[in-house]
XYZ file of C-alpha atoms in Angstrom:
692
model
C 52.469 88.605 -16.041
C 49.322 89.804 -14.388
C 45.999 89.150 -16.038
C 43.520 91.947 -16.257
C 40.511 91.453 -13.957
C 37.429 89.796 -15.497
C 34.559 92.196 -15.781
C 31.152 90.616 -14.916
C 28.404 92.319 -16.736
C 24.746 92.420 -15.770
C 23.909 90.152 -18.675
C 26.374 87.557 -17.478
C 24.907 87.601 -13.963
C 21.403 87.147 -15.317
C 22.474 84.156 -17.450
C 24.259 82.452 -14.552
C 21.273 82.845 -12.262
C 18.795 81.542 -14.803
C 20.928 78.388 -15.423
C 21.136 77.598 -11.711
C 17.426 78.164 -11.360
C 16.702 75.832 -14.280
C 18.897 73.076 -12.853
C 17.315 73.419 -9.409
C 13.861 73.340 -10.940
C 14.706 70.251 -12.970
C 15.990 68.499 -9.842
C 12.820 69.436 -7.978
C 10.704 68.181 -10.851
C 12.620 64.887 -10.902
C 12.167 64.376 -7.195
C 8.497 65.189 -7.513
C 8.128 62.718 -10.353
C 9.817 60.023 -8.280
C 7.525 60.702 -5.334
C 4.483 60.716 -7.567
C 5.585 57.470 -9.225
C 6.202 55.832 -5.862
C 2.803 56.964 -4.621
C 1.183 55.589 -7.763
C 3.044 52.278 -7.356
C 1.977 51.936 -3.735
C -1.624 52.959 -4.354
C -2.175 50.927 -7.527
C 0.303 48.112 -8.034
C 0.797 47.356 -4.322
C -2.785 48.090 -3.338
C -3.770 44.457 -2.796
C -0.658 43.723 -0.728
C -1.102 46.591 1.673
C -4.820 46.005 1.922
C -3.968 42.454 2.925
C -1.436 43.632 5.519
C -3.902 46.141 6.862
C -6.591 43.491 7.005
C -4.256 41.077 8.800
C -3.663 43.705 11.499
C -7.408 44.029 11.951
C -8.485 40.418 11.307
C -6.999 37.268 12.809
C -7.546 34.242 10.529
C -7.124 30.636 11.708
C -6.955 27.992 8.982
C -9.585 25.256 8.997
C -8.293 21.929 7.647
C -10.212 20.877 4.526
C -12.353 17.791 4.524
C -10.696 15.040 2.527
C -12.519 13.517 -0.386
C -13.974 10.089 0.281
C -12.726 6.841 -1.177
C -15.801 4.854 -2.158
C -16.166 1.379 -3.613
C -17.791 0.431 -6.908
C -21.234 0.437 -5.241
C -20.837 3.778 -3.440
C -19.969 2.235 -0.064
C -17.349 4.327 1.800
C -13.902 2.782 2.091
C -12.423 5.938 3.655
C -14.693 8.738 4.891
C -14.748 11.571 7.442
C -16.556 11.916 10.726
C -17.056 14.906 12.996
C -14.192 15.241 15.431
C -13.752 17.333 18.565
C -10.084 17.504 19.432
C -7.652 19.411 21.633
C -4.033 20.175 20.713
C -1.154 22.106 22.242
C 1.098 24.464 20.277
C 4.435 24.168 22.171
C 5.609 27.680 21.197
C 2.563 29.210 22.862
C 2.498 27.029 25.966
C 3.037 28.804 29.295
C 3.066 27.321 32.796
C 3.286 23.826 31.358
C 2.649 21.837 34.536
C -0.393 23.888 35.545
C -1.903 23.730 32.055
C -1.403 19.973 31.729
C -2.803 19.352 35.191
C -5.926 21.341 34.346
C -6.309 19.513 31.005
C -6.024 16.155 32.738
C -8.832 17.197 35.053
C -11.097 18.632 32.355
C -10.598 15.784 29.870
C -10.339 12.975 32.425
C -7.062 11.745 30.923
C -5.461 8.581 32.387
C -1.846 8.635 33.643
C -0.414 6.818 30.604
C -1.939 9.435 28.290
C -0.423 12.233 30.370
C 2.953 10.489 30.165
C 2.569 10.324 26.389
C 1.715 14.060 26.173
C 4.767 15.010 28.270
C 7.040 12.919 26.037
C 5.512 14.283 22.825
C 5.933 17.891 24.035
C 9.591 17.260 24.876
C 10.251 15.863 21.381
C 8.070 18.154 19.238
C 9.203 21.107 17.166
C 7.945 24.389 18.627
C 5.430 25.018 15.858
C 4.263 21.418 15.508
C 0.892 20.721 17.191
C 0.916 18.011 19.837
C -2.288 16.047 20.168
C -3.818 16.004 23.618
C -7.044 14.179 22.818
C -9.384 13.626 19.898
C -12.792 12.086 19.277
C -14.032 13.929 22.359
C -17.656 14.185 23.378
C -19.242 17.638 23.384
C -19.181 18.040 27.167
C -15.407 17.625 27.508
C -14.710 19.728 24.415
C -16.903 22.549 25.785
C -15.239 22.319 29.208
C -11.889 23.140 27.608
C -13.308 25.821 25.297
C -14.853 27.899 28.097
C -11.598 27.947 30.081
C -9.255 28.868 27.232
C -8.032 32.083 28.950
C -6.505 29.824 31.618
C -4.910 27.526 29.010
C -2.301 29.404 26.940
C -1.089 27.291 24.023
C -4.126 24.994 24.089
C -6.183 24.910 20.900
C -9.550 23.110 20.781
C -10.726 22.388 17.233
C -13.952 21.141 15.749
C -13.236 19.403 12.485
C -13.299 16.080 10.691
C -11.228 12.960 11.313
C -10.447 10.288 8.723
C -12.231 7.003 9.275
C -11.760 3.601 7.639
C -14.878 1.466 8.222
C -13.065 -1.686 7.060
C -10.196 -1.262 9.518
C -7.278 -3.626 8.924
C -9.045 -5.202 5.923
C -8.332 -2.087 3.830
C -5.032 -0.975 5.398
C -2.740 -1.859 2.497
C -5.277 -0.631 -0.040
C -6.020 2.815 1.364
C -2.906 3.437 3.436
C -3.629 6.093 6.049
C -3.319 9.798 6.846
C -1.129 11.340 9.513
C 0.214 14.605 10.856
C 2.879 16.272 8.687
C 6.426 16.074 10.003
C 8.572 19.072 10.924
C 10.735 18.321 7.888
C 7.737 18.560 5.564
C 6.807 21.963 7.000
C 10.362 23.295 6.741
C 10.465 22.224 3.104
C 7.264 24.000 2.025
C 6.489 26.533 4.816
C 2.824 25.865 4.109
C 0.896 27.055 7.222
C -1.705 24.364 6.605
C 0.875 21.734 7.590
C 1.039 23.055 11.166
C -2.695 23.576 11.545
C -4.049 21.393 14.364
C -6.132 18.557 13.005
C -4.675 18.611 9.488
C -3.714 15.217 8.065
C -2.122 14.277 4.779
C -1.711 10.942 2.986
C 1.163 8.846 4.281
C 0.864 5.573 2.388
C -1.258 3.670 -0.109
C -4.022 5.425 -2.029
C -4.159 8.224 0.539
C -0.632 9.219 -0.453
C -0.898 8.507 -4.179
C -4.131 10.552 -4.506
C -3.168 13.328 -2.064
C -3.691 16.223 -4.499
C -7.121 14.966 -5.478
C -8.294 14.158 -1.948
C -6.909 17.133 0.032
C -9.176 20.047 -0.910
C -8.667 23.724 0.022
C -8.553 24.995 3.633
C -11.110 27.377 5.058
C -10.492 30.112 7.641
C -12.122 31.225 10.873
C -11.921 35.061 10.956
C -12.196 37.333 14.010
C -11.695 41.128 14.294
C -9.119 42.134 16.906
C -7.521 45.286 18.321
C -3.831 46.126 17.878
C -3.241 44.288 21.182
C -5.050 41.206 19.925
C -8.255 41.685 21.918
C -11.343 40.149 20.318
C -13.746 42.734 18.868
C -16.114 40.627 16.784
C -16.420 37.328 14.942
C -16.520 37.729 11.165
C -17.881 35.466 8.468
C -15.995 32.157 8.309
C -14.508 31.240 4.949
C -15.626 27.657 4.332
C -13.213 24.980 3.243
C -13.464 23.359 -0.186
C -13.662 19.572 0.287
C -11.428 17.265 -1.735
C -12.875 15.236 -4.574
C -14.432 11.859 -3.898
C -12.758 8.992 -5.736
C -14.557 5.836 -6.791
C -12.597 2.591 -6.728
C -13.223 -0.652 -8.590
C -13.061 -2.470 -5.239
C -16.076 -4.248 -3.739
C -15.881 -3.297 -0.043
C -17.895 -6.324 1.057
C -15.635 -8.728 -0.823
C -12.546 -6.922 0.496
C -13.637 -7.417 4.091
C -14.742 -11.005 3.494
C -11.461 -12.009 1.853
C -9.475 -10.429 4.699
C -11.455 -12.377 7.262
C -11.316 -15.615 5.254
C -7.510 -15.538 5.162
C -7.762 -16.162 8.890
C -4.483 -16.389 10.776
C -2.429 -16.778 7.610
C 0.272 -14.453 6.389
C -0.981 -14.012 2.870
C -2.883 -12.165 0.202
C -5.853 -12.481 -2.116
C -6.707 -10.687 -5.362
C -9.930 -10.923 -7.403
C -10.214 -9.450 -10.917
C -13.210 -8.950 -13.212
C -12.472 -10.997 -16.354
C -14.453 -8.615 -18.570
C -12.686 -5.359 -17.715
C -9.610 -6.059 -15.575
C -11.149 -4.204 -12.615
C -9.700 -5.293 -9.281
C -12.548 -6.276 -6.981
C -10.350 -6.898 -3.963
C -6.683 -6.757 -3.031
C -6.100 -7.978 0.488
C -2.858 -8.399 2.401
C -3.027 -9.918 5.884
C -2.214 -9.553 8.658
C -2.283 -5.775 8.588
C -2.373 -2.741 10.826
C -5.435 -0.683 11.725
C -5.282 2.506 9.597
C -7.567 4.257 12.108
C -4.936 3.756 14.779
C -2.149 4.952 12.470
C -4.115 8.079 11.535
C -4.587 8.919 15.204
C -0.839 8.538 15.758
C 0.503 5.181 16.946
C 2.950 4.711 19.780
C 6.479 3.383 19.496
C 5.204 0.260 21.255
C 2.646 -0.436 18.516
C 5.257 0.138 15.796
C 7.736 -2.205 17.458
C 5.044 -4.856 17.914
C 4.122 -4.729 14.223
C 7.776 -4.679 13.154
C 8.621 -7.744 15.247
C 5.732 -9.858 13.925
C 7.103 -12.655 11.693
C 3.938 -12.425 9.548
C 5.110 -8.923 8.504
C 1.821 -6.993 8.859
C 3.537 -3.821 7.587
C 4.103 -5.336 4.109
C 1.617 -5.020 1.253
C 2.106 -8.591 0.082
C -0.035 -8.087 -3.030
C 2.502 -5.775 -4.665
C 5.631 -6.140 -2.510
C 5.676 -9.879 -1.924
C 7.610 -12.012 -4.406
C 7.220 -15.777 -4.411
C 8.135 -18.785 -6.531
C 4.766 -19.429 -8.191
C 5.138 -23.196 -7.970
C 2.752 -25.331 -9.981
C 0.352 -22.448 -10.649
C 2.430 -21.805 -13.799
C 1.727 -25.233 -15.285
C -1.390 -24.118 -17.217
C 0.685 -21.274 -18.677
C 3.441 -23.781 -19.487
C 0.867 -25.923 -21.267
C -0.201 -22.958 -23.406
C 3.446 -22.257 -24.302
C 4.016 -25.907 -25.234
C 0.926 -25.884 -27.456
C 2.142 -22.740 -29.195
C 5.573 -24.382 -29.619
C 3.987 -27.291 -31.484
C 3.497 -29.933 -28.792
C 0.364 -31.978 -29.435
C -2.032 -32.139 -26.460
C -2.367 -35.890 -26.985
C 1.375 -36.552 -26.657
C 1.901 -38.688 -23.579
C 4.723 -38.871 -21.082
C 5.123 -41.860 -18.794
C 5.683 -40.630 -15.240
C 7.557 -43.173 -13.137
C 8.124 -40.736 -10.283
C 11.645 -39.710 -11.326
C 13.581 -38.437 -14.324
C 17.356 -38.794 -14.670
C 19.100 -35.917 -16.417
C 22.880 -36.215 -16.512
C 24.003 -37.179 -13.038
C 20.899 -35.768 -11.360
C 17.563 -37.369 -10.592
C 14.488 -35.123 -10.664
C 11.466 -36.402 -8.764
C 7.732 -35.916 -9.160
C 5.643 -34.987 -6.130
C 3.996 -38.418 -6.462
C 6.811 -40.779 -5.590
C 5.279 -43.780 -7.302
C 4.589 -41.813 -10.473
C 1.393 -41.039 -12.391
C 1.910 -43.425 -15.297
C 1.108 -42.225 -18.808
C -0.365 -38.702 -18.993
C -1.338 -36.339 -21.779
C -1.307 -32.556 -21.358
C -4.719 -32.209 -19.706
C -3.944 -34.999 -17.295
C -0.534 -33.539 -16.484
C -2.071 -30.187 -15.529
C -4.907 -31.783 -13.552
C -2.547 -34.091 -11.634
C 0.215 -31.462 -11.509
C 2.710 -33.997 -12.840
C 6.247 -32.632 -12.555
C 7.778 -35.307 -14.819
C 5.562 -34.323 -17.758
C 6.733 -30.711 -17.623
C 10.366 -31.647 -16.903
C 10.476 -33.788 -20.009
C 8.546 -31.493 -22.346
C 10.474 -28.371 -21.363
C 13.746 -30.294 -21.485
C 12.905 -31.053 -25.117
C 11.643 -27.603 -26.091
C 13.871 -25.370 -23.938
C 12.632 -22.785 -21.434
C 13.311 -19.955 -23.893
C 10.089 -21.091 -25.614
C 8.180 -20.676 -22.327
C 9.446 -17.306 -21.059
C 7.755 -15.106 -23.746
C 4.365 -16.647 -22.970
C 4.921 -16.127 -19.227
C 5.510 -12.429 -19.860
C 2.494 -12.187 -22.160
C 0.145 -13.471 -19.459
C 1.451 -10.971 -16.891
C 4.422 -12.463 -15.055
C 7.300 -10.038 -14.546
C 5.081 -7.157 -15.683
C 4.618 -3.672 -14.188
C 1.050 -2.372 -14.049
C -0.220 1.206 -14.020
C -1.616 1.350 -10.504
C -1.488 4.153 -7.901
C 1.140 2.394 -5.793
C 4.850 3.081 -5.678
C 5.645 -0.257 -4.090
C 5.307 -2.753 -6.933
C 8.026 -5.367 -7.197
C 8.025 -7.126 -10.536
C 9.688 -10.481 -10.001
C 11.631 -12.468 -12.577
C 10.821 -14.401 -15.733
C 14.210 -15.969 -16.489
C 15.669 -17.182 -19.758
C 19.143 -17.789 -21.139
C 19.751 -14.112 -22.024
C 18.637 -12.998 -18.545
C 20.971 -15.418 -16.763
C 23.908 -14.490 -18.968
C 23.344 -10.783 -18.265
C 22.806 -11.204 -14.520
C 25.200 -14.014 -13.593
C 27.538 -14.128 -16.622
C 26.735 -17.813 -16.848
C 24.967 -20.063 -19.336
C 21.502 -21.473 -18.895
C 21.478 -25.137 -17.890
C 19.007 -27.974 -18.258
C 18.499 -27.932 -14.478
C 17.572 -24.238 -14.654
C 14.861 -25.082 -17.168
C 13.526 -28.001 -15.108
C 13.314 -25.909 -11.969
C 11.591 -23.070 -13.863
C 9.135 -25.551 -15.407
C 7.552 -26.158 -11.998
C 7.638 -22.503 -10.907
C 10.815 -22.717 -8.832
C 14.429 -21.747 -9.440
C 14.757 -18.187 -10.668
C 11.036 -17.646 -11.326
C 9.419 -15.060 -9.016
C 6.021 -13.357 -9.175
C 3.816 -11.233 -6.943
C 0.183 -12.194 -6.173
C -1.184 -9.458 -8.430
C 0.701 -10.902 -11.397
C -0.665 -14.371 -10.645
C -4.219 -12.996 -10.581
C -3.591 -11.229 -13.892
C -2.238 -14.496 -15.320
C -5.445 -16.278 -14.290
C -7.617 -13.507 -15.747
C -5.780 -13.529 -19.079
C -5.943 -17.307 -19.429
C -9.663 -17.123 -18.575
C -10.540 -14.252 -20.921
C -8.031 -14.739 -23.725
C -7.309 -11.015 -23.590
C -4.398 -8.917 -22.325
C -6.416 -7.432 -19.460
C -4.814 -4.578 -17.529
C -5.666 -4.453 -13.816
C -7.236 -1.199 -12.657
C -8.104 0.200 -9.244
C -9.627 3.614 -10.053
C -13.078 3.480 -11.640
C -12.205 6.425 -13.884
C -9.168 4.650 -15.320
C -10.461 1.228 -16.338
C -8.643 -0.203 -19.360
C -11.539 -1.498 -21.417
C -11.401 -3.315 -24.757
C -8.110 -5.085 -24.081
C -6.435 -6.712 -27.062
C -6.724 -10.440 -27.617
C -3.757 -12.571 -26.644
C -1.787 -13.741 -29.706
C -2.645 -17.386 -29.144
C -5.042 -19.791 -30.776
C -8.456 -19.918 -29.120
C -8.361 -23.732 -29.246
C -5.183 -23.724 -27.203
C -6.633 -21.375 -24.612
C -9.786 -23.505 -24.376
C -7.731 -26.646 -23.788
C -5.883 -24.925 -20.937
C -9.196 -23.867 -19.368
C -10.509 -27.423 -19.604
C -7.341 -28.705 -17.968
C -7.812 -26.211 -15.096
C -11.424 -27.404 -14.770
C -10.030 -30.912 -14.304
C -7.735 -29.737 -11.477
C -10.798 -28.980 -9.326
C -13.632 -31.011 -10.790
C -11.966 -33.927 -12.563
C -10.075 -35.670 -9.777
C -7.072 -33.306 -9.825
C -5.044 -31.803 -6.994
C -7.527 -29.006 -6.229
C -10.690 -30.929 -5.382
C -11.098 -29.039 -2.096
C -11.751 -25.856 -4.108
C -14.927 -27.222 -5.708
C -17.740 -24.667 -5.399
C -20.887 -25.554 -3.501
C -22.965 -23.135 -5.592
C -25.317 -25.127 -7.847
C -24.557 -24.693 -11.523
C -21.269 -22.855 -11.031
C -17.894 -24.563 -11.425
C -14.482 -23.114 -10.708
C -11.370 -23.884 -12.747
C -8.060 -23.509 -10.976
C -4.557 -24.630 -10.205
C -2.922 -25.324 -6.864
C 0.738 -24.774 -6.134
C 3.410 -25.256 -3.501
C 6.691 -23.358 -3.415
C 9.636 -24.676 -1.461
C 11.715 -22.156 0.518
C 14.421 -24.375 2.001
C 17.086 -26.744 0.805
C 16.575 -30.342 1.823
C 19.902 -32.114 2.222
C 20.588 -35.706 1.234
C 21.211 -36.487 4.904
C 17.705 -35.296 5.825
C 16.277 -37.216 2.944
C 17.938 -40.431 4.091
C 16.683 -39.913 7.641
C 13.199 -38.835 6.607
C 12.168 -35.423 5.300
C 10.488 -33.312 7.958
C 6.839 -32.410 7.417
C 5.822 -28.755 7.290
C 4.061 -29.067 10.630
C 7.372 -30.051 12.230
C 9.214 -27.010 10.895
C 9.483 -23.423 12.159
C 7.118 -21.003 10.433
C 9.736 -19.437 8.135
C 10.879 -22.858 6.868
C 7.478 -24.054 5.685
C 6.437 -24.128 2.021
C 4.335 -21.360 0.504
C 0.855 -22.395 -0.671
C -0.808 -20.918 -3.771
C -4.030 -21.122 -5.760
C -5.181 -19.415 -8.962
C -8.544 -19.856 -10.597
C -11.579 -18.430 -12.355
C -15.348 -18.973 -12.428
C -17.686 -19.867 -13.954
C -15.357 -22.290 -15.707
C -17.451 -22.336 -18.902
C -17.912 -18.557 -19.119
C -15.296 -16.841 -16.902
C -16.447 -13.747 -15.027
C -14.023 -13.558 -12.091
C -10.382 -14.605 -11.707
C -8.373 -14.829 -8.513
C -5.090 -15.628 -6.828
C -4.449 -16.616 -3.212
C -0.876 -16.783 -1.890
C -0.131 -17.909 1.676
C 3.362 -17.448 3.045
C 4.806 -20.508 4.803
C 1.356 -22.046 5.053
C 2.712 -25.543 4.447
C -0.807 -26.953 3.863
C -0.927 -27.671 7.588
C -4.569 -26.748 8.376
C -7.220 -27.736 5.831
C -9.684 -24.866 6.363
C -6.784 -22.381 6.288
C -5.296 -23.782 3.071
C -5.544 -22.183 -0.355
C -8.167 -24.442 -2.026
C -10.850 -23.868 0.609
C -10.010 -20.180 0.970
C -10.207 -19.799 -2.809
C -13.493 -21.712 -2.828
C -15.120 -19.474 -0.224
C -13.896 -16.188 -1.727
C -15.223 -17.186 -5.135
C -18.456 -18.438 -3.542
C -18.976 -14.925 -2.156
C -19.220 -13.624 -5.736
C -22.178 -15.924 -6.515
C -23.844 -16.689 -3.153
C -22.914 -14.319 -0.323
C -25.114 -15.973 2.292
C -23.512 -19.349 1.666
C -20.010 -17.830 1.864
C -20.773 -15.962 5.106
C -22.218 -19.113 6.652
C -19.055 -21.015 5.781
C -16.947 -18.305 7.421
C -19.122 -18.264 10.539
C -18.448 -21.978 11.023
C -14.664 -21.674 11.095
C -13.767 -18.124 12.224
C -14.350 -18.793 15.950
C -11.773 -21.601 15.818
C -9.094 -19.061 14.806
C -9.632 -16.853 17.866
C -12.433 -14.638 16.587
C -12.577 -11.864 14.009
C -9.673 -9.662 12.926
C -10.138 -6.962 15.586
C -10.427 -9.526 18.386
C -7.248 -11.326 17.320
C -5.332 -8.054 16.965
C -6.333 -6.983 20.472
C -5.253 -10.349 21.870
C -1.905 -10.137 20.053
C -1.259 -6.677 21.487
C -2.086 -7.796 25.020
C 0.257 -10.759 24.675
C 3.056 -8.581 23.329
C 2.704 -6.098 26.195
C 2.753 -8.873 28.763
C 5.845 -10.519 27.265
C 7.950 -7.392 26.668
C 7.055 -5.151 29.630
C 7.701 -1.988 27.583
C 9.404 1.056 29.166
C 7.358 4.224 29.846
C 8.841 5.962 26.799
C 7.217 3.365 24.546
C 3.885 5.206 24.840
C 5.285 8.269 23.037
C 3.799 8.967 19.627
C 5.885 7.852 16.669
C 6.538 11.046 14.688
C 9.130 10.122 12.051
C 8.066 9.715 8.445
C 8.811 5.995 8.058
C 5.642 4.351 6.747
C 4.674 0.656 6.552
C 5.616 0.115 2.906
C 9.108 1.522 3.574
C 9.571 0.015 7.034
C 12.872 -1.682 7.948
C 10.891 -4.821 8.802
C 9.571 -4.958 5.230
C 13.036 -4.463 3.776
C 14.437 -7.168 6.057
C 11.725 -9.641 5.038
C 12.309 -8.850 1.373
C 16.071 -9.293 1.672
C 15.645 -12.618 3.460
C 13.268 -13.929 0.779
C 15.652 -12.804 -1.973
C 18.639 -14.477 -0.329
C 16.705 -17.688 0.251
C 15.502 -17.876 -3.340
C 18.943 -17.032 -4.738
C 20.513 -19.765 -2.616
C 18.021 -22.339 -3.902
C 18.279 -21.212 -7.509
C 22.084 -21.157 -7.500
C 22.545 -24.430 -5.632
C 25.636 -25.964 -7.191
C 25.411 -29.300 -5.459
C 22.998 -31.295 -3.395
C 19.245 -31.453 -3.724
C 17.457 -28.739 -5.725
C 13.745 -27.965 -5.305
C 12.888 -29.867 -8.447
C 14.966 -32.855 -7.381
C 13.165 -33.033 -4.061
C 9.815 -32.779 -5.800
C 7.966 -30.935 -3.007
C 6.313 -28.347 -5.224
C 2.841 -29.850 -5.042
C 0.651 -31.385 -2.399
C -2.394 -33.503 -3.119
C -5.218 -32.630 -0.700
């Protein structure tokens, strides 16, 4: 069936046209609105971005590393500061005609062949964007000679800036740490352009690392106007850097340097604490590295030399070293016994040996001390007195007091390397070894051996708390001193008796007479200690026990001293710990070192005169001995040419494999002695004290 044709009227045509026109108009309006909105977005919201892009096409900005904030001591003396530095670096990505450029640099900067070898090796190993140091600390003439010939030196970047400087050198190494160039991994992680700016250094270890945010500051920028092809048009105003904040320490820089020098050739540490506030006046670990050398970028040779040294100069012994405290814990033991109800007048007859079960435990004085009360036992460091008293009372009565005076405690200090040691008791041994506490465990712990371990900082805190009667908290930053410490929960009469006993150690015919101060009117109270690190067999004992001087370094006893002065009104407390010292050289032993360091606090001229008498016999000052050690190492090892290359990985001294190896060895040695199932234990051998 056919449909009739549709008739289109004029009205229908007009309607259809007007609808299409309306739709087209609406579409045009929508597109216009979109364009207008986009234009508004670009001109308003994105204005700053495109202005910046436009400016970057016109202006070339080179970052200027910020000046780091200074580390200053309690008296305003710089411990770490900055000095003007002219340096030259190479950016590998921009280097062209390598051999010609390096040859010209060698001529302009008068670089020796070994330095050129180092630069070649560093360029071969560097990431393309990572600056390679050519030379720093240049004089103006050589710096200017490079600057005027820059068009002939593509990839070479001379920079005038500031270099970190540590006036105390090795004496402050483990306190401040050091700064160094960022690694490629650090740049890839953050993509911060500052990290690849020639001359920029960030904190790598110690306080420099812990206080990085505070010390870094904000970079500046050198701005020049250029054409589209990069041609210089004009120099614009330089945006200055914002220096980092200065940080005041509680440290006395003079004391820090003196203590480092007075430790001499020892592997050891010294800590001095203000008994009023807990402020740390020095924390020295020796031997050490030169942080100035590390900040410049040490060679693989230097790293290997430090790593191979059996005195472990890469370790911060103050916080990372753990040692049996030996007889230095006897004053603390006396306080615990007093609190447990032992009368100070109770006497023990020391015959030189004590039989417990099938074992015989000896005193360091083979013939015995005779009858001793508590004061006499501390002054004479009688092992038998403490064996017998702690056998009666149990070591579980001692451990809480040990913790209260600082042993086994973590302190709020800007270091990530604290190791806390062990204050053992029956619950600790059951949890760790699934074994019960024995009488022998208690006897060994009573003389600071067995499972007991402490770091030198804890021993200094122990001395300061016994001296002050307060729970002082050590502090290193002047803005974070813990004032108004709470009193220890012990009777003042008991604390006074312990102080009097420590006075007797030095001034009353005790074991520490060599520590007696030569300052008129000032007496020091203290306690000596010796910690055994080897097992002495019965066979050796029958044939004659070897003296420390006959033993290899690592087999010798540790030597310790804690003390405070003035004895009648304590102001300063200290601890000195010498690894494997063995009491072999009198002027390098703990009592005389402790004496001179404490003398410095009351009579600096007298202390410096004492040091001047003995330092030449040790081979000179620290820098002289370090230079001699390096020369000897080079001569003995004949290092390959590649050894001069700069060490660029991010392994730092406190995390070095050599430090871990030394720590593991000490732990294994102590565990072997503490867990000795048969044979002679440290307490049985009785070598935990030496009478000067």
